[in-house]
Amino acid sequence: MALRFAGKHAAVVGATGVIGSHIAAAFARHGASVTLLGRSALTQRARLEAQLSAAAPKDLTTSSSSSSPRTHHFIKLDVSDAASIKAVFAGRAEQSAAAATTTAAAAVVGPVDVLVNCAGISQTTVLKRTPDEELARIMDTNLLATMLVCKHARMQPHGCIVNVSSLMATHGGFGASAYAASKAGLIDLKPELQQAFLKDTPLGRVADPDEVADAAVFLASNQFANNCILNLDGGLSAA
C-alpha cells in the first residue's frame, strides 16, 4: 500500500498534547518524517517515540528511499516566546550547550511539507475574574503564536498548513471568552453563554483524538481542500 506522505516532512506544534500527539502519529502512520514541537517535547520524548513506533507502517521495505524508515525529531518550543518561534522556524537559532547535551534532535525546523498548529491553553474562569496577564497569555499562545509560526515556517512549494481551532471560536462558552476570541481569530468575540455541551451535541460525546488526527491528514492530502474550515463537532453546528 502506497504511503500518502512517504518522503514528506510534517511539523506538529503542540505535539505533546493529546490531540497533537495523535496527529503526529497519524502522519507517521502515513509515512511522514515528523518533527514534534512543544514545551515538554524532550521530557516526554520516550512516550512520544512509543506512540510513533506503534503507528509506524508495518509493510515498509528498504527498496527505495521513500519507503525507508523515517527519522523523527523532537524540539522544545515555548510558543509564548516569539523569539523562540522565530529562531526555531526561521533558521536563526543557535542551540544552547545545555540542549546539545540532552538531545541530538535538530535545533531548527527545516523545510516543511505539512505544518500543523494545535498548541493552545484554556481559560479557567469568567472574563471579569481573569487577570489581564492571563488574557494576554491566552491570546499570545492561541492566536499570535500560530500567526508567527505560519509567518516564519519555511514551507515547501505546495506545502499545507492545518490550524486546529475550537468550537469555542464560533459558539463561545461560559468562562471562555478570551479562549473563544483567540480561537475565532484563527477562523469575533461571542457572548459568554453557558452551554450544556454534551446535551446540545447530537452525537452526545466529544471527539476521539484519532478523529481529529484523521481530519488533519485529510486536509493535508486533499489538494482541492484549500482555505476551508472543517467542523468536527458531532453535529453541534447543525443542531
mmCIF file of C-alpha atoms in Angstrom:
data_model
loop_
_atom_site.group_PDB
_atom_site.id
_atom_site.type_symbol
_atom_site.label_atom_id
_atom_site.label_comp_id
_atom_site.label_asym_id
_atom_site.label_seq_id
_atom_site.Cartn_x
_atom_site.Cartn_y
_atom_site.Cartn_z
ATOM 1 C CA MET A 1 0.000 0.000 0.000
ATOM 2 C CA ALA A 2 1.369 3.399 -1.011
ATOM 3 C CA LEU A 3 2.163 5.670 1.893
ATOM 4 C CA ARG A 4 0.409 9.004 1.460
ATOM 5 C CA PHE A 5 3.218 11.089 2.972
ATOM 6 C CA ALA A 6 6.282 8.992 2.191
ATOM 7 C CA GLY A 7 9.291 11.266 1.818
ATOM 8 C CA LYS A 8 7.388 14.218 3.283
ATOM 9 C CA HIS A 9 8.171 16.272 6.384
ATOM 10 C CA ALA A 10 5.366 17.136 8.808
ATOM 11 C CA ALA A 11 5.861 19.531 11.730
ATOM 12 C CA VAL A 12 3.341 19.472 14.573
ATOM 13 C CA VAL A 13 3.327 22.392 17.021
ATOM 14 C CA GLY A 14 1.735 21.370 20.300
ATOM 15 C CA ALA A 15 2.656 17.748 19.689
ATOM 16 C CA THR A 16 2.886 16.844 23.367
ATOM 17 C CA GLY A 17 -0.836 17.283 23.970
ATOM 18 C CA VAL A 18 -3.415 14.571 23.427
ATOM 19 C CA ILE A 19 -4.612 15.840 20.061
ATOM 20 C CA GLY A 20 -1.160 16.894 18.896
ATOM 21 C CA SER A 21 0.447 13.549 19.674
ATOM 22 C CA HIS A 22 -2.317 11.695 17.827
ATOM 23 C CA ILE A 23 -1.882 13.975 14.822
ATOM 24 C CA ALA A 24 1.867 13.340 14.834
ATOM 25 C CA ALA A 25 1.267 9.587 14.993
ATOM 26 C CA ALA A 26 -1.241 9.781 12.144
ATOM 27 C CA PHE A 27 1.261 11.435 9.820
ATOM 28 C CA ALA A 28 3.926 8.934 10.856
ATOM 29 C CA ARG A 29 1.468 6.145 10.055
ATOM 30 C CA HIS A 30 1.197 7.519 6.534
ATOM 31 C CA GLY A 31 4.975 7.600 6.053
ATOM 32 C CA ALA A 32 5.963 11.134 7.012
ATOM 33 C CA SER A 33 9.042 12.175 8.920
ATOM 34 C CA VAL A 34 7.600 14.152 11.814
ATOM 35 C CA THR A 35 9.050 16.980 13.880
ATOM 36 C CA LEU A 36 7.267 17.220 17.222
ATOM 37 C CA LEU A 37 7.422 20.605 18.932
ATOM 38 C CA GLY A 38 6.220 21.550 22.396
ATOM 39 C CA ARG A 39 7.314 22.813 25.799
ATOM 40 C CA SER A 40 7.829 19.247 27.043
ATOM 41 C CA ALA A 41 8.838 17.619 23.761
ATOM 42 C CA LEU A 42 12.175 16.497 25.209
ATOM 43 C CA THR A 43 10.979 15.347 28.615
ATOM 44 C CA GLN A 44 8.132 13.406 27.015
ATOM 45 C CA ARG A 45 10.215 12.053 24.179
ATOM 46 C CA ALA A 46 10.073 8.425 25.331
ATOM 47 C CA ARG A 47 6.274 8.447 25.414
ATOM 48 C CA LEU A 48 6.013 10.187 22.067
ATOM 49 C CA GLU A 49 8.526 7.852 20.441
ATOM 50 C CA ALA A 50 6.488 4.884 21.638
ATOM 51 C CA GLN A 51 3.387 6.350 20.004
ATOM 52 C CA LEU A 52 5.225 6.962 16.755
ATOM 53 C CA SER A 53 6.710 3.480 16.803
ATOM 54 C CA ALA A 54 3.302 1.911 17.340
ATOM 55 C CA ALA A 55 1.932 3.935 14.433
ATOM 56 C CA ALA A 56 4.745 3.058 12.012
ATOM 57 C CA PRO A 57 3.631 1.269 8.830
ATOM 58 C CA LYS A 58 4.226 -2.471 9.112
ATOM 59 C CA ASP A 59 4.855 -3.106 5.413
ATOM 60 C CA LEU A 60 7.950 -0.944 4.927
ATOM 61 C CA THR A 61 10.703 -2.134 2.658
ATOM 62 C CA THR A 62 14.139 -0.694 2.107
ATOM 63 C CA SER A 63 13.926 -0.886 -1.689
ATOM 64 C CA SER A 64 13.622 2.872 -2.060
ATOM 65 C CA SER A 65 14.498 5.944 -0.105
ATOM 66 C CA SER A 66 10.838 6.971 0.030
ATOM 67 C CA SER A 67 9.925 3.822 1.916
ATOM 68 C CA SER A 68 12.925 3.567 4.206
ATOM 69 C CA PRO A 69 12.498 4.119 7.932
ATOM 70 C CA ARG A 70 11.971 7.758 8.813
ATOM 71 C CA THR A 71 13.684 9.846 11.418
ATOM 72 C CA HIS A 72 11.505 11.865 13.756
ATOM 73 C CA HIS A 73 12.730 14.949 15.592
ATOM 74 C CA PHE A 74 11.813 16.436 18.956
ATOM 75 C CA ILE A 75 12.261 20.140 19.648
ATOM 76 C CA LYS A 76 11.464 22.053 22.808
ATOM 77 C CA LEU A 77 9.413 25.110 21.891
ATOM 78 C CA ASP A 78 7.521 27.547 24.104
ATOM 79 C CA VAL A 79 5.037 29.168 21.735
ATOM 80 C CA SER A 80 4.509 32.046 24.168
ATOM 81 C CA ASP A 81 8.078 33.129 23.345
ATOM 82 C CA ALA A 82 8.032 34.920 19.987
ATOM 83 C CA ALA A 83 11.829 34.938 19.754
ATOM 84 C CA SER A 84 11.958 31.162 20.166
ATOM 85 C CA ILE A 85 9.409 30.665 17.404
ATOM 86 C CA LYS A 86 11.454 32.798 15.035
ATOM 87 C CA ALA A 87 14.664 31.047 15.988
ATOM 88 C CA VAL A 88 13.274 27.545 15.523
ATOM 89 C CA PHE A 89 11.359 28.148 12.294
ATOM 90 C CA ALA A 90 13.343 30.890 10.583
ATOM 91 C CA GLY A 91 16.617 29.013 10.994
ATOM 92 C CA ARG A 92 18.441 31.596 13.087
ATOM 93 C CA ALA A 93 18.767 29.518 16.213
ATOM 94 C CA GLU A 94 21.982 28.643 17.974
ATOM 95 C CA GLN A 95 21.342 25.541 20.028
ATOM 96 C CA SER A 96 22.419 26.070 23.624
ATOM 97 C CA ALA A 97 25.139 23.897 25.100
ATOM 98 C CA ALA A 98 22.672 22.509 27.615
ATOM 99 C CA ALA A 99 20.258 21.461 24.898
ATOM 100 C CA ALA A 100 23.045 19.935 22.857
ATOM 101 C CA THR A 101 23.952 17.621 25.708
ATOM 102 C CA THR A 102 20.384 16.390 26.187
ATOM 103 C CA THR A 103 19.308 15.669 22.632
ATOM 104 C CA ALA A 104 20.720 15.078 19.195
ATOM 105 C CA ALA A 105 17.498 16.281 17.582
ATOM 106 C CA ALA A 106 17.586 19.131 15.111
ATOM 107 C CA ALA A 107 17.502 22.577 16.693
ATOM 108 C CA VAL A 108 15.815 24.189 13.707
ATOM 109 C CA VAL A 109 12.820 23.035 11.696
ATOM 110 C CA GLY A 110 13.810 22.574 8.061
ATOM 111 C CA PRO A 111 11.553 22.961 5.019
ATOM 112 C CA VAL A 112 8.098 21.622 5.821
ATOM 113 C CA ASP A 113 5.545 19.877 3.614
ATOM 114 C CA VAL A 114 2.809 19.849 6.258
ATOM 115 C CA LEU A 115 2.584 22.265 9.191
ATOM 116 C CA VAL A 116 0.024 21.614 11.930
ATOM 117 C CA ASN A 117 -0.655 24.205 14.634
ATOM 118 C CA CYS A 118 -2.515 22.713 17.588
ATOM 119 C CA ALA A 119 -0.874 24.323 20.607
ATOM 120 C CA GLY A 120 -3.272 26.042 22.964
ATOM 121 C CA ILE A 121 -4.202 26.842 26.544
ATOM 122 C CA SER A 122 -7.674 27.205 28.010
ATOM 123 C CA GLN A 123 -9.401 29.838 30.113
ATOM 124 C CA THR A 124 -10.383 28.688 33.592
ATOM 125 C CA THR A 125 -12.683 31.441 34.823
ATOM 126 C CA VAL A 126 -15.083 34.143 33.637
ATOM 127 C CA LEU A 127 -13.749 37.229 31.903
ATOM 128 C CA LYS A 128 -14.264 39.578 34.870
ATOM 129 C CA ARG A 129 -12.151 37.341 37.095
ATOM 130 C CA THR A 130 -9.406 36.613 34.591
ATOM 131 C CA PRO A 131 -6.221 38.652 35.223
ATOM 132 C CA ASP A 132 -5.018 40.835 32.371
ATOM 133 C CA GLU A 133 -1.782 38.870 32.221
ATOM 134 C CA GLU A 134 -3.728 35.635 31.776
ATOM 135 C CA LEU A 135 -5.817 37.113 28.975
ATOM 136 C CA ALA A 136 -2.655 38.212 27.206
ATOM 137 C CA ARG A 137 -1.103 34.776 27.661
ATOM 138 C CA ILE A 138 -4.160 33.076 26.155
ATOM 139 C CA MET A 139 -4.171 35.361 23.131
ATOM 140 C CA ASP A 140 -0.417 35.088 22.655
ATOM 141 C CA THR A 141 -0.451 31.305 22.842
ATOM 142 C CA ASN A 142 -3.610 30.506 20.923
ATOM 143 C CA LEU A 143 -3.563 33.198 18.246
ATOM 144 C CA LEU A 144 -0.335 35.174 17.978
ATOM 145 C CA ALA A 145 1.859 32.084 18.207
ATOM 146 C CA THR A 146 0.037 30.434 15.314
ATOM 147 C CA MET A 147 0.431 33.560 13.217
ATOM 148 C CA LEU A 148 4.157 33.724 13.990
ATOM 149 C CA VAL A 149 4.711 30.053 13.212
ATOM 150 C CA CYS A 150 2.929 30.464 9.874
ATOM 151 C CA LYS A 151 4.985 33.581 9.178
ATOM 152 C CA HIS A 152 8.386 32.080 9.891
ATOM 153 C CA ALA A 153 7.929 28.463 8.802
ATOM 154 C CA ARG A 154 9.847 27.534 5.683
ATOM 155 C CA MET A 155 7.224 25.742 3.624
ATOM 156 C CA GLN A 156 7.918 23.575 0.627
ATOM 157 C CA PRO A 157 6.236 24.567 -2.645
ATOM 158 C CA HIS A 158 2.627 23.367 -2.453
ATOM 159 C CA GLY A 159 3.049 22.828 1.280
ATOM 160 C CA CYS A 160 -0.009 22.684 3.516
ATOM 161 C CA ILE A 161 -0.864 24.412 6.808
ATOM 162 C CA VAL A 162 -3.536 22.987 9.117
ATOM 163 C CA ASN A 163 -4.604 25.157 12.061
ATOM 164 C CA VAL A 164 -6.555 23.375 14.779
ATOM 165 C CA SER A 165 -9.118 25.761 16.206
ATOM 166 C CA SER A 166 -12.062 25.083 18.520
ATOM 167 C CA LEU A 167 -15.840 25.044 18.572
ATOM 168 C CA MET A 168 -15.458 27.912 21.021
ATOM 169 C CA ALA A 169 -14.390 30.033 18.041
ATOM 170 C CA THR A 170 -17.964 30.137 16.779
ATOM 171 C CA HIS A 171 -20.067 29.116 19.776
ATOM 172 C CA GLY A 172 -18.346 30.799 22.715
ATOM 173 C CA GLY A 173 -18.801 29.379 26.168
ATOM 174 C CA PHE A 174 -19.244 30.308 29.802
ATOM 175 C CA GLY A 175 -15.913 31.327 31.289
ATOM 176 C CA ALA A 176 -14.169 31.089 27.956
ATOM 177 C CA SER A 177 -14.474 34.454 26.224
ATOM 178 C CA ALA A 178 -10.716 35.014 25.829
ATOM 179 C CA TYR A 179 -10.195 31.435 24.703
ATOM 180 C CA ALA A 180 -13.082 31.784 22.242
ATOM 181 C CA ALA A 181 -11.751 35.065 20.901
ATOM 182 C CA SER A 182 -8.278 33.633 20.400
ATOM 183 C CA LYS A 183 -9.653 30.645 18.525
ATOM 184 C CA ALA A 184 -12.057 32.760 16.491
ATOM 185 C CA GLY A 185 -9.057 34.771 15.394
ATOM 186 C CA LEU A 186 -7.839 31.670 13.635
ATOM 187 C CA ILE A 187 -11.077 31.447 11.642
ATOM 188 C CA ASP A 188 -15.368 37.687 16.947
ATOM 189 C CA LEU A 189 -15.833 37.780 20.496
ATOM 190 C CA LYS A 190 -19.071 35.973 21.356
ATOM 191 C CA PRO A 191 -21.222 36.458 24.469
ATOM 192 C CA GLU A 192 -20.379 34.239 27.392
ATOM 193 C CA LEU A 193 -23.235 31.764 27.171
ATOM 194 C CA GLN A 194 -23.370 28.743 29.371
ATOM 195 C CA GLN A 195 -23.834 25.606 27.323
ATOM 196 C CA ALA A 196 -24.563 22.071 28.271
ATOM 197 C CA PHE A 197 -22.181 20.898 25.573
ATOM 198 C CA LEU A 198 -22.895 17.212 25.534
ATOM 199 C CA LYS A 199 -26.635 17.722 25.818
ATOM 200 C CA ASP A 200 -26.609 20.087 22.863
ATOM 201 C CA THR A 201 -24.394 17.863 20.712
ATOM 202 C CA PRO A 202 -26.482 15.439 18.620
ATOM 203 C CA LEU A 203 -23.795 12.768 18.790
ATOM 204 C CA GLY A 204 -23.731 13.091 22.567
ATOM 205 C CA ARG A 205 -19.970 12.806 23.029
ATOM 206 C CA VAL A 206 -16.700 14.609 22.468
ATOM 207 C CA ALA A 207 -14.429 13.738 19.584
ATOM 208 C CA ASP A 208 -11.871 10.997 19.818
ATOM 209 C CA PRO A 209 -8.341 12.370 19.223
ATOM 210 C CA ASP A 210 -7.896 9.997 16.299
ATOM 211 C CA GLU A 211 -10.934 11.541 14.613
ATOM 212 C CA VAL A 212 -9.229 14.930 14.763
ATOM 213 C CA ALA A 213 -5.964 13.421 13.528
ATOM 214 C CA ASP A 214 -7.701 11.766 10.576
ATOM 215 C CA ALA A 215 -9.191 15.129 9.610
ATOM 216 C CA ALA A 216 -5.750 16.757 9.657
ATOM 217 C CA VAL A 217 -4.397 14.031 7.382
ATOM 218 C CA PHE A 218 -7.353 14.502 5.016
ATOM 219 C CA LEU A 219 -6.852 18.265 4.789
ATOM 220 C CA ALA A 220 -3.130 17.858 4.166
ATOM 221 C CA SER A 221 -3.582 15.212 1.475
ATOM 222 C CA ASN A 222 -6.520 16.671 -0.469
ATOM 223 C CA GLN A 223 -5.088 19.377 -2.717
ATOM 224 C CA PHE A 224 -8.549 20.729 -3.511
ATOM 225 C CA ALA A 225 -9.296 21.377 0.169
ATOM 226 C CA ASN A 226 -7.954 24.911 0.271
ATOM 227 C CA ASN A 227 -8.970 27.754 2.607
ATOM 228 C CA CYS A 228 -11.660 25.606 4.179
ATOM 229 C CA ILE A 229 -12.984 25.112 7.689
ATOM 230 C CA LEU A 230 -13.817 21.554 8.679
ATOM 231 C CA ASN A 231 -16.158 21.372 11.665
ATOM 232 C CA LEU A 232 -15.657 18.336 13.866
ATOM 233 C CA ASP A 233 -18.492 18.976 16.282
ATOM 234 C CA GLY A 234 -20.694 15.909 16.389
ATOM 235 C CA GLY A 235 -23.461 17.848 14.645
ATOM 236 C CA LEU A 236 -23.491 20.761 17.114
ATOM 237 C CA SER A 237 -23.256 23.432 14.405
ATOM 238 C CA ALA A 238 -26.297 21.981 12.651
ATOM 239 C CA ALA A 239 -28.409 21.454 15.778
#
